[in-house]
Coordinates of C-alpha atoms in Angstrom, one line a residue:
Chain A
M233 CA -58.5 -40.3 9.9
H234 CA -59.7 -41.1 13.4
E235 CA -56.4 -42.8 14.4
A236 CA -54.5 -40.0 12.7
S237 CA -56.2 -37.4 14.8
V238 CA -55.6 -39.3 18.0
N239 CA -52.1 -39.7 16.8
K240 CA -51.7 -36.0 16.5
T241 CA -53.3 -35.0 19.7
A242 CA -51.4 -37.5 21.8
E243 CA -47.9 -36.8 20.4
L244 CA -45.4 -34.8 22.3
P245 CA -44.6 -31.4 20.7
N246 CA -41.6 -31.3 18.6
I247 CA -39.6 -28.4 17.1
V248 CA -41.4 -28.5 13.7
S249 CA -44.8 -28.7 15.3
L250 CA -43.9 -25.8 17.6
I251 CA -42.8 -23.7 14.7
A252 CA -46.0 -24.6 12.8
E253 CA -47.9 -23.6 15.9
R254 CA -46.2 -20.2 15.9
I255 CA -47.1 -19.4 12.3
K256 CA -50.4 -21.0 12.5
G257 CA -52.7 -20.4 9.6
T258 CA -50.0 -19.8 7.0
S259 CA -49.5 -22.2 4.1
L260 CA -45.9 -22.8 5.4
A261 CA -47.4 -24.1 8.7
A262 CA -49.6 -26.5 6.7
H263 CA -46.6 -27.7 4.7
L264 CA -44.6 -28.1 7.9
I265 CA -47.3 -30.3 9.4
T266 CA -47.6 -32.3 6.2
W267 CA -43.8 -32.9 5.8
E268 CA -43.0 -33.1 9.5
N269 CA -41.6 -36.7 9.2
L270 CA -39.7 -35.9 6.1
I271 CA -38.0 -33.0 7.7
F272 CA -36.7 -35.2 10.5
S273 CA -35.8 -37.9 8.0
L274 CA -33.8 -35.3 6.0
A275 CA -32.1 -34.1 9.2
I276 CA -31.1 -37.6 10.0
V277 CA -29.8 -38.2 6.5
A278 CA -27.8 -35.1 6.7
L279 CA -26.4 -36.0 10.1
I280 CA -25.4 -39.6 9.0
A281 CA -24.0 -38.4 5.7
L282 CA -21.9 -35.7 7.5
L283 CA -20.6 -38.1 10.1
A284 CA -19.7 -40.7 7.4
R285 CA -18.1 -38.0 5.3
S286 CA -16.0 -36.7 8.2
A287 CA -15.1 -40.2 9.3
S288 CA -13.9 -41.3 5.8
R289 CA -12.3 -38.0 4.7
K290 CA -8.8 -39.2 5.5
P291 CA -9.0 -42.9 6.0
S292 CA -5.8 -44.2 7.6
L293 CA -4.6 -47.7 8.5
I294 CA -4.4 -46.6 12.1
P295 CA -7.9 -45.2 12.7
G296 CA -9.1 -42.3 14.8
R297 CA -12.1 -42.5 17.1
L298 CA -14.8 -41.7 14.6
Q299 CA -13.2 -43.9 11.9
S300 CA -12.9 -46.9 14.3
F301 CA -16.6 -46.4 15.3
F302 CA -17.6 -46.5 11.6
E303 CA -15.2 -49.4 10.9
M304 CA -16.7 -51.3 13.8
F305 CA -20.2 -50.6 12.4
V306 CA -19.2 -51.6 8.8
S307 CA -17.4 -54.8 9.8
G308 CA -20.3 -55.7 12.3
I309 CA -22.9 -55.4 9.5
D310 CA -20.6 -57.2 7.1
D311 CA -20.2 -60.1 9.5
F312 CA -23.9 -60.1 10.3
V313 CA -25.0 -60.2 6.6
C314 CA -22.2 -62.5 5.3
G315 CA -22.9 -64.8 8.3
I316 CA -26.4 -65.3 7.0
I317 CA -26.1 -65.0 3.2
G318 CA -22.5 -66.3 2.8
P319 CA -19.6 -64.7 1.0
K320 CA -22.0 -63.4 -1.7
G321 CA -23.6 -61.2 1.0
R322 CA -20.9 -58.5 0.6
E323 CA -22.9 -57.1 -2.3
Y324 CA -26.0 -56.4 -0.1
V325 CA -24.1 -55.1 2.9
P326 CA -24.3 -51.4 1.9
F327 CA -28.1 -51.6 1.4
I328 CA -28.8 -53.5 4.6
G329 CA -26.3 -51.5 6.6
T330 CA -27.7 -48.2 5.4
L331 CA -31.2 -49.4 6.3
F332 CA -30.0 -50.3 9.8
I333 CA -28.3 -47.1 10.7
Y334 CA -31.1 -45.0 9.1
I335 CA -33.8 -46.9 11.0
L336 CA -31.8 -46.9 14.2
C337 CA -31.3 -43.1 14.1
M338 CA -35.0 -42.6 13.2
N339 CA -36.1 -44.7 16.1
L340 CA -33.7 -43.1 18.6
I341 CA -34.3 -39.5 17.7
G342 CA -37.8 -39.8 19.2
I343 CA -36.3 -40.1 22.7
V344 CA -34.6 -36.7 22.3
P345 CA -36.8 -33.9 23.6
L346 CA -38.3 -31.7 20.8
M347 CA -37.6 -34.4 18.2
K348 CA -39.8 -36.9 16.6
S349 CA -39.2 -40.4 15.2
P350 CA -40.1 -40.4 11.5
S351 CA -40.5 -44.1 11.9
T352 CA -43.7 -43.6 13.8
S353 CA -45.3 -42.8 10.4
W354 CA -46.3 -45.8 8.4
S355 CA -45.5 -43.9 5.2
T356 CA -41.9 -43.7 6.2
T357 CA -41.6 -47.4 7.1
L358 CA -43.6 -48.5 4.1
A359 CA -41.3 -46.5 1.9
L360 CA -38.3 -48.5 3.3
A361 CA -40.2 -51.8 3.0
I362 CA -41.0 -51.0 -0.6
C363 CA -37.3 -50.3 -1.3
V364 CA -36.6 -53.7 0.3
F365 CA -39.3 -55.4 -1.7
V366 CA -38.2 -53.9 -5.0
Y367 CA -34.5 -54.7 -4.4
V368 CA -35.2 -58.3 -3.4
Q369 CA -37.4 -58.8 -6.5
Y370 CA -34.8 -57.2 -8.6
V371 CA -32.1 -59.5 -7.2
G372 CA -34.4 -62.5 -7.7
F373 CA -34.9 -61.6 -11.4
K374 CA -31.2 -60.8 -11.9
E375 CA -30.0 -64.0 -10.3
L376 CA -32.7 -66.4 -11.5
G377 CA -33.9 -65.0 -14.7
L378 CA -37.6 -64.7 -15.6
R379 CA -37.9 -68.5 -16.0
G380 CA -36.1 -69.3 -12.9
Y381 CA -38.0 -66.7 -11.0
I382 CA -41.4 -68.2 -12.1
D383 CA -40.0 -71.6 -11.4
H384 CA -39.0 -70.5 -7.9
A385 CA -42.5 -69.1 -7.4
L386 CA -44.1 -72.4 -8.5
G387 CA -42.4 -74.2 -5.7
R388 CA -41.5 -77.9 -5.1
P389 CA -42.2 -80.8 -5.4
R390 CA -43.5 -81.3 -8.9
G391 CA -43.9 -84.4 -11.1
I392 CA -47.2 -86.3 -10.9
I393 CA -50.3 -84.6 -12.6
A394 CA -51.6 -83.1 -9.4
F395 CA -48.2 -81.9 -8.6
S396 CA -47.4 -80.6 -12.0
V397 CA -50.5 -78.3 -12.4
F398 CA -52.7 -77.8 -9.4
I399 CA -50.2 -77.5 -6.6
P400 CA -47.7 -75.2 -8.5
I401 CA -50.6 -72.8 -9.3
M402 CA -51.6 -72.7 -5.6
M403 CA -48.0 -72.3 -4.7
F404 CA -47.6 -69.5 -7.1
I405 CA -50.6 -67.6 -5.7
L406 CA -49.3 -68.3 -2.2
H407 CA -45.9 -67.1 -3.2
V408 CA -47.2 -63.8 -4.7
V409 CA -49.4 -63.2 -1.6
S410 CA -46.5 -63.8 0.8
E411 CA -44.2 -61.6 -1.2
L412 CA -46.8 -58.8 -1.2
V413 CA -47.5 -59.1 2.5
R414 CA -43.9 -58.9 3.4
P415 CA -43.5 -55.1 3.0
I416 CA -46.8 -54.5 4.8
S417 CA -45.8 -56.7 7.8
L418 CA -42.3 -55.4 7.8
S419 CA -43.4 -51.7 7.8
L420 CA -46.3 -52.1 10.2
R421 CA -44.2 -54.0 12.7
L422 CA -41.5 -51.3 12.8
R423 CA -44.0 -48.4 12.8
S424 CA -46.3 -49.8 15.4
N425 CA -43.5 -50.6 17.9
I426 CA -41.9 -47.2 17.7
W427 CA -45.2 -45.4 17.6
G428 CA -46.3 -47.4 20.7
D429 CA -43.1 -46.4 22.5
D430 CA -43.5 -42.8 21.7
M431 CA -47.1 -42.8 22.7
L432 CA -46.2 -44.3 26.0
L433 CA -43.5 -41.6 26.5
A434 CA -46.2 -38.9 25.6
V435 CA -48.7 -40.4 28.1
F436 CA -46.1 -40.6 30.9
A437 CA -45.0 -37.0 30.1
G438 CA -48.6 -36.0 30.5
Y439 CA -48.7 -37.2 34.1
G440 CA -46.0 -34.7 35.1
L441 CA -43.4 -35.1 37.8
P442 CA -44.7 -38.3 39.5
A443 CA -44.2 -40.2 36.2
V444 CA -40.6 -39.2 35.8
P445 CA -39.2 -42.6 37.0
L446 CA -41.5 -44.3 34.6
L447 CA -40.5 -41.9 31.9
I448 CA -36.8 -42.7 32.5
F449 CA -37.5 -46.4 32.6
N450 CA -39.5 -46.2 29.4
S451 CA -36.8 -44.2 27.7
L452 CA -34.3 -46.9 28.4
M453 CA -36.8 -49.5 27.1
A454 CA -37.3 -47.3 24.0
I455 CA -33.6 -47.5 23.3
V456 CA -33.7 -51.2 23.5
V457 CA -36.8 -51.4 21.4
S458 CA -35.3 -49.0 18.8
L459 CA -32.2 -51.2 18.5
V460 CA -34.2 -54.5 18.4
Q461 CA -36.7 -53.2 15.8
A462 CA -33.9 -51.9 13.6
L463 CA -32.2 -55.3 13.9
V464 CA -35.4 -57.2 13.2
F465 CA -36.0 -55.1 10.1
C466 CA -32.5 -55.8 8.8
L467 CA -32.5 -59.4 9.8
L468 CA -35.8 -60.0 7.9
T469 CA -34.4 -58.1 4.9
T470 CA -31.3 -60.3 5.0
I471 CA -33.5 -63.4 5.2
Y472 CA -35.5 -62.3 2.1
F473 CA -32.2 -62.0 0.2
T474 CA -31.1 -65.4 1.5
L475 CA -34.4 -67.0 0.3
V476 CA -33.9 -65.7 -3.2
L477 CA -30.2 -66.5 -3.3
T478 CA -30.3 -70.0 -1.7
H479 CA -32.9 -71.1 -4.2
E480 CA -30.5 -70.3 -6.9
E481 CA -27.7 -72.1 -5.2
S482 CA -29.7 -75.3 -4.6
E483 CA -30.7 -75.1 -8.3
H484 CA -27.1 -75.0 -9.2
N485 CA -26.3 -77.9 -6.9
A486 CA -29.2 -79.9 -8.3
R487 CA -27.8 -79.4 -11.8
Chain B
M133 CA -59.1 -49.5 5.5
E134 CA -58.8 -47.2 8.4
L135 CA -55.1 -48.0 8.4
L136 CA -54.7 -47.0 4.8
K137 CA -55.7 -43.5 5.7
L138 CA -52.4 -43.3 7.6
L139 CA -50.6 -43.5 4.3
S140 CA -49.7 -40.6 2.0
T141 CA -48.4 -41.4 -1.5
N142 CA -46.4 -38.2 -1.6
E143 CA -44.8 -38.9 1.7
I144 CA -44.0 -42.5 0.6
A145 CA -42.4 -41.2 -2.6
A146 CA -40.5 -38.6 -0.7
Q147 CA -39.2 -41.1 1.8
V148 CA -38.2 -43.5 -0.9
I149 CA -36.2 -40.7 -2.5
T150 CA -34.7 -39.7 0.8
F151 CA -33.6 -43.2 1.5
L152 CA -32.1 -43.6 -2.0
V153 CA -30.2 -40.4 -1.5
L154 CA -28.9 -41.7 1.9
L155 CA -28.0 -45.0 0.3
F156 CA -26.1 -43.2 -2.5
L157 CA -24.3 -40.9 0.0
M158 CA -23.4 -43.8 2.3
K159 CA -22.1 -45.9 -0.5
R160 CA -19.9 -43.1 -1.5
F161 CA -18.8 -41.9 1.9
A162 CA -19.0 -44.9 4.1
W163 CA -19.2 -48.3 2.5
K164 CA -16.7 -47.9 -0.3
P165 CA -13.9 -46.2 1.7
F166 CA -14.4 -48.3 4.8
F167 CA -14.5 -51.6 2.9
K168 CA -11.3 -50.5 1.2
V169 CA -9.7 -49.6 4.5
L170 CA -10.8 -52.8 6.2
D171 CA -9.7 -54.9 3.2
D172 CA -6.4 -53.1 3.0
R173 CA -5.8 -53.6 6.6
K174 CA -6.8 -57.3 6.4
E175 CA -4.5 -57.7 3.5
R176 CA -1.6 -55.9 5.2
I177 CA -2.0 -57.9 8.4
A178 CA -2.1 -61.1 6.4
S179 CA 1.0 -60.1 4.5
E180 CA 2.8 -59.0 7.6
F181 CA 1.9 -62.3 9.3
K182 CA 3.1 -64.1 6.2
K183 CA 6.3 -62.2 6.3
I184 CA 6.8 -63.0 10.0
D185 CA 6.2 -66.7 9.2
D186 CA 8.6 -66.6 6.3
T187 CA 11.2 -64.9 8.5
K188 CA 10.6 -67.5 11.3
N189 CA 11.0 -70.3 8.8
E190 CA 14.2 -68.7 7.5
V191 CA 15.5 -68.3 11.0
A192 CA 14.6 -71.9 11.8
G193 CA 16.4 -73.0 8.6
L194 CA 19.5 -70.9 9.5
R195 CA 19.4 -72.3 13.0
A196 CA 19.3 -75.9 11.8
D197 CA 22.1 -75.1 9.4
Y198 CA 24.2 -73.6 12.2
E199 CA 23.4 -76.4 14.5
T200 CA 24.6 -79.0 11.9
R201 CA 27.6 -76.9 11.2
I202 CA 28.4 -76.7 15.0
S203 CA 27.9 -80.4 15.3
L204 CA 30.2 -80.9 12.3
I205 CA 32.8 -78.6 13.9
E206 CA 32.5 -80.5 17.2
D207 CA 32.9 -83.8 15.4
E208 CA 35.9 -82.5 13.6
A209 CA 37.4 -81.2 16.9
R210 CA 36.8 -84.4 18.6
K211 CA 38.4 -86.3 15.8
R212 CA 41.4 -84.1 15.8
I213 CA 41.8 -84.4 19.6
E214 CA 41.5 -88.1 19.3
Q215 CA 44.1 -88.1 16.5
A216 CA 46.4 -85.9 18.6
I217 CA 46.0 -88.3 21.6
D218 CA 46.8 -91.2 19.4
E219 CA 49.8 -89.5 18.0
G220 CA 51.0 -88.6 21.5
R221 CA 50.4 -92.2 22.6
K222 CA 52.4 -93.5 19.6
A223 CA 55.2 -91.0 20.2
A224 CA 55.3 -92.0 23.9
E225 CA 55.4 -95.6 22.9
L226 CA 58.2 -94.9 20.5
I227 CA 60.2 -93.0 23.1
R228 CA 59.6 -95.8 25.6
Q229 CA 60.6 -98.4 23.2
G230 CA 63.8 -96.5 22.3
A231 CA 64.7 -96.0 25.9
R232 CA 64.1 -99.7 26.5
E233 CA 66.3 -100.7 23.6
E234 CA 69.0 -98.2 24.7
G235 CA 68.9 -99.6 28.2
E236 CA 69.2 -103.1 26.9
T237 CA 72.2 -102.2 24.8
I238 CA 73.8 -100.4 27.7
L239 CA 73.1 -103.4 29.9
A240 CA 74.5 -105.8 27.3
K241 CA 77.6 -103.7 26.9
A242 CA 78.1 -103.5 30.6
Q243 CA 77.7 -107.2 31.0
E244 CA 80.1 -107.7 28.1
S245 CA 82.7 -105.5 29.7
I246 CA 82.2 -107.1 33.1
K247 CA 82.7 -110.5 31.5
Q248 CA 85.8 -109.2 29.7
E249 CA 87.2 -107.7 32.8
A250 CA 86.5 -110.9 34.8
A251 CA 88.2 -112.9 32.1
Q252 CA 91.1 -110.5 32.2
A253 CA 91.4 -110.7 36.0
E254 CA 91.3 -114.4 35.8
E255 CA 94.1 -114.4 33.2
E256 CA 96.1 -112.0 35.4
L257 CA 95.4 -114.2 38.4
K258 CA 96.5 -117.3 36.5
D259 CA 99.7 -115.5 35.5
R260 CA 100.4 -114.4 39.0
I261 CA 99.8 -118.0 40.3
V262 CA 102.2 -119.3 37.7
D263 CA 104.7 -116.6 38.6
I264 CA 104.4 -117.3 42.3
T265 CA 104.6 -121.0 41.8
I266 CA 107.7 -120.6 39.8
A267 CA 109.1 -118.2 42.4
I268 CA 108.3 -120.8 45.1
A269 CA 109.8 -123.6 43.1
S270 CA 113.0 -121.6 42.4
K271 CA 113.3 -120.6 46.0
V272 CA 112.9 -124.2 47.1
V273 CA 115.4 -125.3 44.6
E274 CA 117.8 -122.5 45.5
E275 CA 117.8 -122.9 49.3
K276 CA 117.6 -126.8 49.6
L277 CA 116.5 -126.6 53.0
T278 CA 115.2 -129.0 55.4
F279 CA 111.8 -130.4 55.5
E280 CA 111.1 -128.1 58.4
D281 CA 112.5 -125.2 56.6
D282 CA 110.6 -126.1 53.5
R283 CA 107.4 -126.1 55.5
K284 CA 108.2 -122.7 56.9
I285 CA 109.1 -121.3 53.6
V286 CA 106.0 -122.7 52.0
G287 CA 104.0 -121.5 54.9
R288 CA 105.5 -118.0 54.6
F289 CA 104.7 -117.9 50.9
I290 CA 101.2 -119.0 51.5
K291 CA 100.9 -116.2 54.1
E292 CA 102.4 -113.7 51.7
L293 CA 100.0 -115.0 49.1
E294 CA 97.1 -114.5 51.5
K295 CA 98.3 -111.1 52.3
K296 CA 98.2 -110.2 48.7

């Protein structure tokens, strides 16, 4: 709670918190404060969806400006994912690409005055990491089957008595722990980086005019960090998919 | 455990739903149509390039065909020219030979006629000599002159003869 309260006091005001301040004491204000991040998330969702809709309304072979931007984005993500996973990666491109653009927008919106990055909240990033976790496990089950999935978790090599019982059990535990830790590390990394950046902006803003150069510099840094963190999140997600899928491929090759 | 207090189950659930909604919307509005457009374009470009390649090959084939045809035509022309030259040469040879033969016959005829004329002249000369001799002899017999007169008469005849 302590960190949360520090969090609240240090943050720059945003449009939702200002409205809540205006109608202080009402239940709506409390709701606004509680769902602050969600409101920004929904705004971003609406923005992205609207842009995508208007870009793809009349897709033509000779694209307009918005369409070519989206095409560049789509083919960029497609190259990125298929470059790592292989031709099978096409299936996961929409998931990873959506994650990327969503996280990027959430990160960047914090730089805009009177806006807030929903990704400064661990709940937001954990929700995304949980989606990744569930989808990766689902793909694992789907591609490997229950037996294959457990076999995958037991690890290699196996054969001699110690290798056939003891080490696989240890490997299984290790595997489960590493799988469970992934969403936590994934979400905390993203949340902490963006939160740190926003805090820095808030602190510099607190110094007033003399800190303006620092503020500008840090805003530029925040853009870079936003991009890098979105990339890292998606890169790791892609690697999780690759780990599940390559196992299946090597199994096929072994057979 | 301090960290866990940052979390709110409701918010996590709401954010999961938000993300799933976005995923659905993006699949519908962005990924599907853009993949389709990109694939269509890729396919179209590939097919256009294939068409271009095909046309190029066709053109190359046609060109090779025309080139062989042109070379055939050139060969044919050369052959014909050579043939014409040969024919010309032969005709010239024939003409030359004909001329030579004609000349030879003309020459032979001329020689023949010269010979005949010479023989005729000889005959005539002989006749004249005989006539003259007879005339001289008859004159000598007629006149019965002296030796001196004989010599004069013979000398005169010879002079007459020379004059003729």
